[in-house]
mmCIF file of C-alpha atoms in Angstrom:
data_model
loop_
_atom_site.group_PDB
_atom_site.id
_atom_site.type_symbol
_atom_site.label_atom_id
_atom_site.label_comp_id
_atom_site.label_asym_id
_atom_site.label_seq_id
_atom_site.Cartn_x
_atom_site.Cartn_y
_atom_site.Cartn_z
ATOM 1 C CA MET L 1 85.299 51.266 82.684
ATOM 2 C CA GLN L 2 83.051 53.621 81.683
ATOM 3 C CA SER L 3 83.658 56.167 79.365
ATOM 4 C CA ILE L 4 83.460 59.927 81.759
ATOM 5 C CA ASP L 5 80.705 61.281 79.791
ATOM 6 C CA ASP L 6 78.593 57.863 80.855
ATOM 7 C CA ILE L 7 79.990 58.405 84.283
ATOM 8 C CA ARG L 8 78.679 62.915 83.844
ATOM 9 C CA GLU L 9 75.560 61.475 82.759
ATOM 10 C CA GLU L 10 75.053 59.483 86.022
ATOM 11 C CA TYR L 11 75.956 61.597 88.469
ATOM 12 C CA ASP L 12 73.911 65.002 87.687
ATOM 13 C CA PHE L 13 71.173 62.574 87.879
ATOM 14 C CA LEU L 14 71.628 62.136 91.005
ATOM 15 C CA ASP L 15 71.937 63.930 94.482
ATOM 16 C CA GLY L 16 74.855 64.189 97.553
ATOM 17 C CA ASP L 17 73.947 60.611 99.021
ATOM 18 C CA ASP L 18 73.717 58.945 95.640
ATOM 19 C CA ARG L 19 77.115 61.075 94.487
ATOM 20 C CA TYR L 20 79.333 59.263 97.268
ATOM 21 C CA ARG L 21 77.919 55.853 96.932
ATOM 22 C CA LEU L 22 78.294 56.816 92.599
ATOM 23 C CA LEU L 23 82.344 57.223 93.310
ATOM 24 C CA ILE L 24 82.496 54.417 96.088
ATOM 25 C CA ASP L 25 80.957 52.165 93.251
ATOM 26 C CA LEU L 26 83.445 53.478 90.267
ATOM 27 C CA GLY L 27 86.719 52.928 93.006
ATOM 28 C CA ARG L 28 85.738 48.914 93.423
ATOM 29 C CA GLN L 29 85.179 48.864 89.872
ATOM 30 C CA LEU L 30 89.032 49.684 89.714
ATOM 31 C CA GLU L 31 91.251 47.075 88.592
ATOM 32 C CA PRO L 32 92.713 45.285 91.540
ATOM 33 C CA MET L 33 96.443 46.780 92.686
ATOM 34 C CA PRO L 34 98.725 44.276 93.795
ATOM 35 C CA ASP L 35 100.487 45.509 96.930
ATOM 36 C CA PRO L 36 104.246 44.463 95.975
ATOM 37 C CA LEU L 37 102.972 47.224 93.961
ATOM 38 C CA LYS L 38 102.471 49.349 96.951
ATOM 39 C CA THR L 39 105.371 51.391 97.219
ATOM 40 C CA ASP L 40 107.019 54.618 97.866
ATOM 41 C CA ALA L 41 108.277 55.378 94.802
ATOM 42 C CA THR L 42 104.501 55.065 93.494
ATOM 43 C CA LEU L 43 102.525 57.036 95.768
ATOM 44 C CA VAL L 44 100.879 60.188 95.040
ATOM 45 C CA ARG L 45 102.263 63.778 97.097
ATOM 46 C CA GLY L 46 100.496 65.977 98.066
ATOM 47 C CA CYS L 47 97.084 63.177 99.112
ATOM 48 C CA SER L 48 95.393 63.351 102.934
ATOM 49 C CA ALA L 49 94.500 59.551 101.343
ATOM 50 C CA SER L 50 97.329 57.062 100.181
ATOM 51 C CA VAL L 51 97.022 56.800 97.010
ATOM 52 C CA TRP L 52 99.075 54.748 94.492
ATOM 53 C CA VAL L 53 99.650 54.761 90.691
ATOM 54 C CA TYR L 54 101.840 52.458 89.195
ATOM 55 C CA PRO L 55 101.352 53.841 84.740
ATOM 56 C CA GLN L 56 102.269 50.165 82.574
ATOM 57 C CA PRO L 57 103.422 51.403 78.484
ATOM 58 C CA GLY L 58 101.970 48.624 76.295
ATOM 59 C CA ASP L 59 103.580 47.974 72.938
ATOM 60 C CA ASP L 60 101.035 49.793 71.154
ATOM 61 C CA GLY L 61 102.048 52.406 73.144
ATOM 62 C CA THR L 62 99.247 52.950 74.867
ATOM 63 C CA LEU L 63 99.295 54.197 79.349
ATOM 64 C CA HIS L 64 97.797 51.651 81.723
ATOM 65 C CA PHE L 65 97.146 52.368 84.368
ATOM 66 C CA LEU L 66 97.189 50.264 87.909
ATOM 67 C CA ALA L 67 95.752 52.554 90.939
ATOM 68 C CA ASP L 68 94.936 52.229 94.117
ATOM 69 C CA SER L 69 94.144 53.804 97.206
ATOM 70 C CA ASN L 70 93.436 53.679 101.295
ATOM 71 C CA ALA L 71 90.119 55.404 101.048
ATOM 72 C CA ALA L 72 87.311 54.276 99.084
ATOM 73 C CA ILE L 73 86.193 58.020 97.774
ATOM 74 C CA THR L 74 89.364 58.764 97.308
ATOM 75 C CA LYS L 75 88.879 55.117 95.062
ATOM 76 C CA GLY L 76 86.500 56.666 92.999
ATOM 77 C CA ILE L 77 87.718 60.168 92.588
ATOM 78 C CA ILE L 78 90.946 57.601 90.779
ATOM 79 C CA ALA L 79 88.319 55.818 88.846
ATOM 80 C CA LEU L 80 86.979 59.665 87.437
ATOM 81 C CA VAL L 81 90.546 60.649 86.527
ATOM 82 C CA LEU L 82 91.767 57.177 85.078
ATOM 83 C CA ALA L 83 88.316 57.130 82.910
ATOM 84 C CA THR L 84 89.842 60.385 81.619
ATOM 85 C CA VAL L 85 93.534 58.826 80.254
ATOM 86 C CA GLN L 86 93.166 54.559 80.911
ATOM 87 C CA ASP L 87 94.406 52.550 77.587
ATOM 88 C CA ARG L 88 95.422 55.509 75.259
ATOM 89 C CA SER L 89 98.481 57.300 74.009
ATOM 90 C CA ALA L 90 101.280 58.650 75.744
ATOM 91 C CA GLN L 91 99.888 61.789 73.484
ATOM 92 C CA ALA L 92 96.225 60.780 73.271
ATOM 93 C CA ILE L 93 97.340 61.994 76.981
ATOM 94 C CA LEU L 94 98.868 65.328 77.218
ATOM 95 C CA ASP L 95 96.593 66.196 74.828
ATOM 96 C CA THR L 96 93.422 65.935 77.744
ATOM 97 C CA ASP L 97 91.972 68.028 79.173
ATOM 98 C CA ILE L 98 91.684 66.427 82.230
ATOM 99 C CA GLU L 99 90.569 68.954 84.431
ATOM 100 C CA GLY L 100 88.499 69.758 81.622
ATOM 101 C CA ALA L 101 86.608 66.264 81.805
ATOM 102 C CA LEU L 102 85.908 66.483 85.833
ATOM 103 C CA ALA L 103 85.045 70.499 85.475
ATOM 104 C CA PRO L 104 81.279 69.421 85.506
ATOM 105 C CA PHE L 105 81.410 66.835 88.530
ATOM 106 C CA ASP L 106 82.560 70.439 90.342
ATOM 107 C CA LEU L 107 84.171 67.747 93.563
ATOM 108 C CA ARG L 108 85.606 70.847 95.763
ATOM 109 C CA ASN L 109 81.913 72.422 96.140
ATOM 110 C CA GLN L 110 81.019 68.208 95.791
ATOM 111 C CA LEU L 111 83.927 66.798 99.050
ATOM 112 C CA SER L 112 85.597 68.242 101.280
ATOM 113 C CA SER L 113 89.167 69.712 100.527
ATOM 114 C CA ASN L 114 91.376 66.322 102.071
ATOM 115 C CA ARG L 115 89.328 64.499 99.208
ATOM 116 C CA THR L 116 90.285 66.519 96.521
ATOM 117 C CA GLN L 117 93.845 67.425 97.363
ATOM 118 C CA GLY L 118 96.194 65.066 95.503
ATOM 119 C CA ILE L 119 94.283 65.472 92.341
ATOM 120 C CA PRO L 120 95.974 67.820 90.712
ATOM 121 C CA ASN L 121 99.418 65.755 92.356
ATOM 122 C CA MET L 122 97.758 62.965 90.536
ATOM 123 C CA ILE L 123 97.071 64.411 87.178
ATOM 124 C CA ALA L 124 100.496 65.952 87.066
ATOM 125 C CA LEU L 125 101.824 61.741 87.823
ATOM 126 C CA ILE L 126 100.480 60.764 84.790
ATOM 127 C CA ARG L 127 100.968 63.546 82.349
ATOM 128 C CA GLU L 128 104.483 63.141 83.385
ATOM 129 C CA THR L 129 104.467 59.129 82.871
ATOM 130 C CA ALA L 130 102.773 60.472 79.388
ATOM 131 C CA ALA L 131 105.381 62.504 77.990
ATOM 132 C CA ARG L 132 108.390 60.656 79.512
ATOM 133 C CA LEU L 133 106.729 58.035 77.288
ATOM 134 C CA ALA L 134 106.275 60.268 74.687
ATOM 135 C CA GLY L 135 109.467 61.642 74.508
ATOM 136 C CA GLY L 136 108.211 65.090 75.701
ATOM 137 C CA ARG L 137 107.979 66.939 78.238
ATOM 138 C CA PRO L 138 103.609 68.066 80.029
ATOM 139 C CA ALA L 139 102.639 70.509 78.819
ATOM 140 C CA ALA L 140 101.398 72.923 81.702
#
């Protein structure tokens, strides 16, 4: 998975349609999520598309996330979010300003509100998972 900085650098050089294509390509690069993991328990609430996130705690205290969506652009947004947190320690995830890392992409102005409305819920789910693993509480 590319770093969020590398993705942003590429994104900055593109315009409208090419940005959509980049997001779709990022979504295609997501690690496949097995269908049996796509359950009501892994479904992210508040998304117009179906989005599933399944955390896998590593023995070393890191978190690896499997995620999927039934919408191509949404999968790309998921890939952006995961680029900020994938395979990091629970504490590092809690310390990460995910929204700040996504801000340069200006997703709310680049995409329809239907495409972006579930992002806060996905971020909250990731933070809650990290907080449980770290034994703390997610930052507000």
